């Protein structure tokens, strides 16, 4: 196998795209709720957030990247039917089919209060500008107003003959009016002071779906599924105008006077009162002028991916909201997508509405995924849809959609062609394969010929000028796009260069070798076959699995193939003879995907048990297991440049994993350093306590264990100046191991090189030689090198001491000749000195400096010649015993 350098030890899931919106109500907040539950106001520069109905709970996500903010808000066990936020975005109101209204504090995720107020599901909610009142519209044809703090009903309105679909307070807090629209086609105006209906506005012939109020509060817009927008004068409660829209309208919004939309349209601020926009079943945004009733802007094409086969999903947009702080327009589609638009004005002066962000609320099952481009900044994902969604890896937002298949897309692959174009190939249940250019985002080629669903597609690895497809019709086809003009906007029919009936059952997976010479196919018939390209000639059949094979892949460096099977095993096979080289067991269910990592030395696998496993091939060891999915993991993508992992499955969750081996090592190193520093701090304090207690033996041992040579030098210097009967140095030396003695001798060698510390070095060295036997000293590792470093400097120090002693004789002679002092040496002592008594010489040498200068000698002065002889003798003795003097000094 390949080299085992750079093996990965751990992966970490750093980003996750989960389902957060399954359709129905949603609300846009003006602040951001932190991950720990704390609320950040809009004045702090925080981004907007979305509160979305997701099944029986409410999920709060960032409007920037759909990242989850805090824990989900538990709602009813049934679907949420109505949502609203307080004006300061601190309280969330939610209701479902249980008819129970709950008030949640978003900061703490606690339910403050709840009450039951309708005899049927609540269909719509609205909060008053003051935040103290909540209006609810129910399927029981009633409209209720509630006190938020008290939880009691303040108003109870009846009058609608159909389900109340929308409700709205007047923008002016002082104007206590409430508007409601119903399936009976009427809009009713309720006065909260008199608690009566003061007007019934009848113009619609179908359900009223949306209401909008102008900034001055004088004009009301109502839109319905009867394909008209009605303009109402609230001063007279009469219809001013009816505007035909020729589509069922789901949302209508006034455009504020300070909006960038109007500025991009070139509308003057003083003329900005009469503009509104509509969205509906066509999936396009249209802007209207109120005065003339004419449409002044209409999108040329829809950004909604509408399935033409399903009439029910042709509704396009279901809602639209003007975002605060000029953040643009948010439109919500019937297939749970949030589209964010911003307005621009081109150089030619034309108005454009640009889609700058797309958040996917619900992905359904993820069937396959691959990284796109050389930089791997995008991820193409095939879900249970006819389109392929391409996500931005950094923001986890959907950058664009590839639409063209008429059935569910089952498989895909990506590559960068020789010309530098980034291409995507997809296979679908419509029995076709399609080739896409990601730059133009259009289909440049269609391959038809399979008689069953295409279950696997794969690009060539080297030449990048063909791809291979496998189908449930049990055939493999090789397609070439050499004749395809990539610059054309028309779909070109792709040609199959080779076809072979490969297996007895459905083909689940394909892989092309790194040199484009072989292709391997895995099938439900429990075999994997290796074919020679380009003619698809059978080479080797791999037999050994007991269940169907789900994935195959060639090693990037070895001539081997890895396969994963429904028998819960992963096998590595030899390409040459088809023998099984290794078998890996560990999954508790079918292994659906396996892919090589670390230049073929490792691989990652995932299966029906919801587990992702990291394996080392050489040791047959599973070194890590990750549990981040709640169902089968159908899709596994590996970035060939970054070796980032992406996984997705039946739980509709898309997880991104990055290699954190180096980060873990650095973190472990930081923890070790922190621990060592803490221990050193404690032992350092213990050292200082020992010094303050004069426990020099313990202090020396601690300073040595902490490897503090400077502190050791200070301790030895203090002991040099002390005259203790007990020697703590020798006691400390007896407790040192041989390695410790070697380190101590190294310290002594360094100290001995400096004249300032040499006396301390000689002081400690003397104790070492005195306390340890020579045999033990000779056993110290590297003692010869240490002695070689000690001897030259010691000789130099002894020579310097000898010169100092000699220089003192001149002082004695001078003082003697000046009759200042008398030599304190009698004749007998001089005679003994001449006879060579070293002991008396030492005593004489020590006694001479002790003679008092002021004392008058009673002895007869000796001749100068005798004095010189005595001096010479003393000088010789001093030289002979200078070593002992220096060591003892």
Short mmCIF file of N, CA, C and O in Angstrom, two decimals, residues 545-610:
data_model
loop_
_atom_site.label_atom_id
_atom_site.label_comp_id
_atom_site.label_asym_id
_atom_site.label_seq_id
_atom_site.Cartn_x
_atom_site.Cartn_y
_atom_site.Cartn_z
N UNK A 545 -19.13 -10.95 -2.38
CA UNK A 545 -20.17 -10.34 -1.55
C UNK A 545 -21.42 -11.22 -1.53
O UNK A 545 -21.75 -11.89 -2.52
N UNK A 546 -22.13 -11.19 -0.40
CA UNK A 546 -23.33 -12.00 -0.25
C UNK A 546 -24.60 -11.22 -0.55
O UNK A 546 -25.69 -11.82 -0.59
N UNK A 547 -24.48 -9.93 -0.69
CA UNK A 547 -25.63 -9.09 -1.05
C UNK A 547 -25.21 -8.16 -2.18
O UNK A 547 -24.07 -8.15 -2.62
N UNK A 548 -26.17 -7.34 -2.64
CA UNK A 548 -25.90 -6.41 -3.72
C UNK A 548 -24.82 -5.41 -3.36
O UNK A 548 -24.64 -5.03 -2.20
N UNK A 549 -24.09 -4.96 -4.40
CA UNK A 549 -23.01 -3.99 -4.22
C UNK A 549 -23.56 -2.59 -4.47
O UNK A 549 -24.17 -2.33 -5.52
N UNK A 550 -23.31 -1.68 -3.51
CA UNK A 550 -23.87 -0.34 -3.58
C UNK A 550 -22.88 0.69 -4.15
O UNK A 550 -23.29 1.69 -4.72
N UNK A 551 -21.59 0.49 -3.95
CA UNK A 551 -20.62 1.47 -4.46
C UNK A 551 -19.31 0.79 -4.82
O UNK A 551 -18.94 -0.22 -4.21
N UNK A 552 -18.62 1.34 -5.81
CA UNK A 552 -17.29 0.89 -6.22
C UNK A 552 -16.42 2.12 -6.46
O UNK A 552 -16.93 3.20 -6.80
N UNK A 553 -15.10 1.95 -6.25
CA UNK A 553 -14.17 3.05 -6.50
C UNK A 553 -12.76 2.50 -6.66
O UNK A 553 -12.35 1.60 -5.92
N UNK A 554 -12.01 3.06 -7.63
CA UNK A 554 -10.62 2.68 -7.84
C UNK A 554 -9.73 3.42 -6.84
O UNK A 554 -10.00 4.58 -6.49
N UNK A 555 -8.65 2.74 -6.42
CA UNK A 555 -7.65 3.39 -5.58
C UNK A 555 -6.90 4.43 -6.41
O UNK A 555 -6.58 4.19 -7.57
N UNK A 556 -6.57 5.59 -5.83
CA UNK A 556 -5.85 6.61 -6.60
C UNK A 556 -4.39 6.27 -6.86
O UNK A 556 -3.77 6.88 -7.74
N UNK A 557 -3.82 5.31 -6.12
CA UNK A 557 -2.39 5.00 -6.29
C UNK A 557 -2.12 3.52 -6.52
O UNK A 557 -1.12 3.16 -7.14
N UNK A 558 -2.98 2.64 -6.03
CA UNK A 558 -2.76 1.21 -6.17
C UNK A 558 -3.70 0.65 -7.25
O UNK A 558 -4.72 1.24 -7.58
N UNK A 559 -3.36 -0.50 -7.74
CA UNK A 559 -4.22 -1.19 -8.70
C UNK A 559 -5.21 -2.07 -7.93
O UNK A 559 -5.10 -3.29 -7.88
N UNK A 560 -6.15 -1.38 -7.29
CA UNK A 560 -7.14 -2.07 -6.47
C UNK A 560 -8.46 -1.32 -6.54
O UNK A 560 -8.51 -0.16 -6.95
N UNK A 561 -9.52 -2.02 -6.14
CA UNK A 561 -10.88 -1.48 -6.16
C UNK A 561 -11.50 -1.72 -4.80
O UNK A 561 -11.33 -2.80 -4.21
N UNK A 562 -12.24 -0.74 -4.31
CA UNK A 562 -12.97 -0.89 -3.06
C UNK A 562 -14.46 -0.98 -3.38
O UNK A 562 -14.97 -0.27 -4.24
N UNK A 563 -15.13 -1.90 -2.71
CA UNK A 563 -16.57 -2.10 -2.90
C UNK A 563 -17.26 -2.14 -1.56
O UNK A 563 -16.70 -2.61 -0.56
N UNK A 564 -18.48 -1.65 -1.51
CA UNK A 564 -19.33 -1.74 -0.31
C UNK A 564 -20.62 -2.44 -0.68
O UNK A 564 -21.12 -2.28 -1.79
N UNK A 565 -21.15 -3.20 0.28
CA UNK A 565 -22.26 -4.10 -0.06
C UNK A 565 -23.33 -4.09 1.01
O UNK A 565 -23.13 -3.61 2.13
N UNK A 566 -24.45 -4.67 0.64
CA UNK A 566 -25.54 -4.85 1.59
C UNK A 566 -25.28 -5.93 2.61
O UNK A 566 -26.08 -6.10 3.54
N UNK A 567 -24.16 -6.67 2.46
CA UNK A 567 -23.83 -7.70 3.46
C UNK A 567 -23.05 -7.11 4.63
O UNK A 567 -22.44 -7.84 5.40
N UNK A 568 -23.04 -5.77 4.74
CA UNK A 568 -22.43 -5.03 5.86
C UNK A 568 -20.90 -5.06 5.85
O UNK A 568 -20.28 -4.85 6.87
N UNK A 569 -20.30 -5.36 4.71
CA UNK A 569 -18.85 -5.40 4.62
C UNK A 569 -18.34 -4.46 3.53
O UNK A 569 -19.08 -4.08 2.62
N UNK A 570 -17.06 -4.12 3.66
CA UNK A 570 -16.33 -3.38 2.64
C UNK A 570 -15.13 -4.24 2.24
O UNK A 570 -14.41 -4.75 3.11
N UNK A 571 -14.92 -4.42 0.94
CA UNK A 571 -13.83 -5.27 0.46
C UNK A 571 -12.94 -4.48 -0.49
O UNK A 571 -13.40 -3.61 -1.22
N UNK A 572 -11.64 -4.83 -0.46
CA UNK A 572 -10.67 -4.28 -1.40
C UNK A 572 -10.17 -5.44 -2.26
O UNK A 572 -9.76 -6.49 -1.75
N UNK A 573 -10.21 -5.22 -3.59
CA UNK A 573 -9.91 -6.27 -4.56
C UNK A 573 -8.69 -5.89 -5.40
O UNK A 573 -8.45 -4.72 -5.66
N UNK A 574 -7.98 -6.91 -5.86
CA UNK A 574 -6.88 -6.70 -6.81
C UNK A 574 -7.44 -6.60 -8.22
O UNK A 574 -8.26 -7.44 -8.64
N UNK A 575 -7.00 -5.57 -8.94
CA UNK A 575 -7.46 -5.40 -10.31
C UNK A 575 -6.87 -6.47 -11.22
O UNK A 575 -7.50 -6.90 -12.20
N UNK A 576 -5.67 -6.92 -10.90
CA UNK A 576 -4.97 -7.85 -11.79
C UNK A 576 -5.67 -9.20 -11.89
O UNK A 576 -5.95 -9.71 -12.98
N UNK A 577 -5.98 -9.82 -10.74
CA UNK A 577 -6.55 -11.17 -10.76
C UNK A 577 -7.91 -11.28 -10.10
O UNK A 577 -8.49 -12.36 -10.03
N UNK A 578 -8.44 -10.16 -9.58
CA UNK A 578 -9.77 -10.19 -8.97
C UNK A 578 -9.82 -10.83 -7.61
O UNK A 578 -10.92 -11.15 -7.12
N UNK A 579 -8.67 -11.02 -6.95
CA UNK A 579 -8.66 -11.63 -5.62
C UNK A 579 -9.01 -10.58 -4.57
O UNK A 579 -8.72 -9.38 -4.73
N UNK A 580 -9.63 -11.05 -3.49
CA UNK A 580 -10.00 -10.15 -2.38
C UNK A 580 -8.78 -9.97 -1.49
O UNK A 580 -8.25 -10.92 -0.92
N UNK A 581 -8.33 -8.72 -1.34
CA UNK A 581 -7.14 -8.42 -0.54
C UNK A 581 -7.48 -8.20 0.92
O UNK A 581 -6.77 -8.65 1.80
N UNK A 582 -8.56 -7.51 1.19
CA UNK A 582 -8.94 -7.19 2.57
C UNK A 582 -10.46 -7.11 2.68
O UNK A 582 -11.15 -6.76 1.72
N UNK A 583 -10.95 -7.44 3.87
CA UNK A 583 -12.37 -7.32 4.18
C UNK A 583 -12.52 -6.55 5.49
O UNK A 583 -11.83 -6.85 6.47
N UNK A 584 -13.41 -5.57 5.50
CA UNK A 584 -13.61 -4.73 6.68
C UNK A 584 -15.04 -4.90 7.16
O UNK A 584 -16.00 -4.77 6.39
N UNK A 585 -15.19 -5.19 8.43
CA UNK A 585 -16.50 -5.36 9.05
C UNK A 585 -16.64 -4.40 10.22
O UNK A 585 -15.67 -4.14 10.93
N UNK A 586 -17.82 -3.89 10.42
CA UNK A 586 -18.06 -2.94 11.50
C UNK A 586 -19.42 -2.29 11.44
O UNK A 586 -19.99 -1.95 12.48
N UNK A 587 -19.95 -2.13 10.25
CA UNK A 587 -21.29 -1.56 10.12
C UNK A 587 -22.33 -2.61 10.54
O UNK A 587 -22.14 -3.81 10.35
N UNK A 588 -23.42 -2.12 11.09
CA UNK A 588 -24.50 -3.01 11.53
C UNK A 588 -25.60 -3.15 10.48
O UNK A 588 -26.59 -3.85 10.73
N UNK A 589 -25.43 -2.49 9.37
CA UNK A 589 -26.42 -2.58 8.29
C UNK A 589 -25.68 -2.40 6.97
O UNK A 589 -24.46 -2.38 6.92
N UNK A 590 -26.44 -2.30 5.88
CA UNK A 590 -25.84 -2.19 4.56
C UNK A 590 -24.90 -1.01 4.47
O UNK A 590 -25.20 0.08 4.97
N UNK A 591 -23.74 -1.24 3.84
CA UNK A 591 -22.77 -0.16 3.60
C UNK A 591 -23.08 0.42 2.22
O UNK A 591 -22.93 -0.26 1.20
N UNK A 592 -23.54 1.67 2.19
CA UNK A 592 -24.04 2.27 0.96
C UNK A 592 -22.97 3.01 0.18
O UNK A 592 -23.07 3.14 -1.05
N UNK A 593 -21.95 3.53 0.85
CA UNK A 593 -20.90 4.27 0.16
C UNK A 593 -19.56 4.00 0.84
O UNK A 593 -19.49 3.85 2.06
N UNK A 594 -18.49 3.95 0.03
CA UNK A 594 -17.12 3.86 0.53
C UNK A 594 -16.21 4.60 -0.44
O UNK A 594 -16.35 4.45 -1.66
N UNK A 595 -15.31 5.42 0.09
CA UNK A 595 -14.45 6.23 -0.77
C UNK A 595 -13.07 6.36 -0.13
O UNK A 595 -12.95 6.47 1.09
N UNK A 596 -12.02 6.36 -0.99
CA UNK A 596 -10.64 6.43 -0.52
C UNK A 596 -10.31 7.82 0.00
O UNK A 596 -10.83 8.83 -0.48
N UNK A 597 -9.36 7.84 0.97
CA UNK A 597 -8.80 9.07 1.51
C UNK A 597 -7.28 8.90 1.63
O UNK A 597 -6.76 7.78 1.54
N UNK A 598 -6.59 10.01 1.88
CA UNK A 598 -5.16 10.01 2.21
C UNK A 598 -4.35 9.21 1.21
O UNK A 598 -3.55 8.35 1.58
N UNK A 599 -4.56 9.47 -0.06
CA UNK A 599 -3.83 8.81 -1.14
C UNK A 599 -3.92 7.28 -1.03
O UNK A 599 -2.93 6.55 -1.18
N UNK A 600 -5.10 6.81 -0.79
CA UNK A 600 -5.35 5.38 -0.81
C UNK A 600 -4.97 4.64 0.45
O UNK A 600 -5.09 3.41 0.48
N UNK A 601 -4.53 5.33 1.50
CA UNK A 601 -4.15 4.65 2.73
C UNK A 601 -5.31 4.53 3.71
O UNK A 601 -5.24 3.75 4.66
N UNK A 602 -6.37 5.28 3.48
CA UNK A 602 -7.55 5.24 4.34
C UNK A 602 -8.80 5.29 3.46
O UNK A 602 -8.72 5.60 2.27
N UNK A 603 -9.94 4.99 4.05
CA UNK A 603 -11.20 5.21 3.36
C UNK A 603 -12.28 5.53 4.37
O UNK A 603 -12.14 5.26 5.57
N UNK A 604 -13.34 6.15 3.89
CA UNK A 604 -14.48 6.50 4.71
C UNK A 604 -15.69 5.78 4.15
O UNK A 604 -15.85 5.62 2.94
N UNK A 605 -16.56 5.31 5.04
CA UNK A 605 -17.75 4.56 4.63
C UNK A 605 -18.96 5.07 5.39
O UNK A 605 -18.84 5.63 6.48
N UNK A 606 -20.13 4.86 4.81
CA UNK A 606 -21.38 5.22 5.46
C UNK A 606 -22.44 4.21 5.03
O UNK A 606 -22.30 3.55 3.99
N UNK A 607 -23.49 4.07 5.83
CA UNK A 607 -24.45 3.02 5.55
C UNK A 607 -25.84 3.30 6.05
O UNK A 607 -26.18 4.41 6.47
N UNK A 608 -26.65 2.26 6.02
CA UNK A 608 -28.04 2.37 6.44
C UNK A 608 -28.19 2.53 7.94
O UNK A 608 -29.28 2.88 8.41
N UNK A 609 -27.13 2.28 8.70
CA UNK A 609 -27.19 2.46 10.14
C UNK A 609 -27.00 3.91 10.56
O UNK A 609 -26.98 4.22 11.75
N UNK A 610 -26.84 4.81 9.60
CA UNK A 610 -26.69 6.23 9.91
C UNK A 610 -25.31 6.61 10.42
O UNK A 610 -25.14 7.71 10.94
#
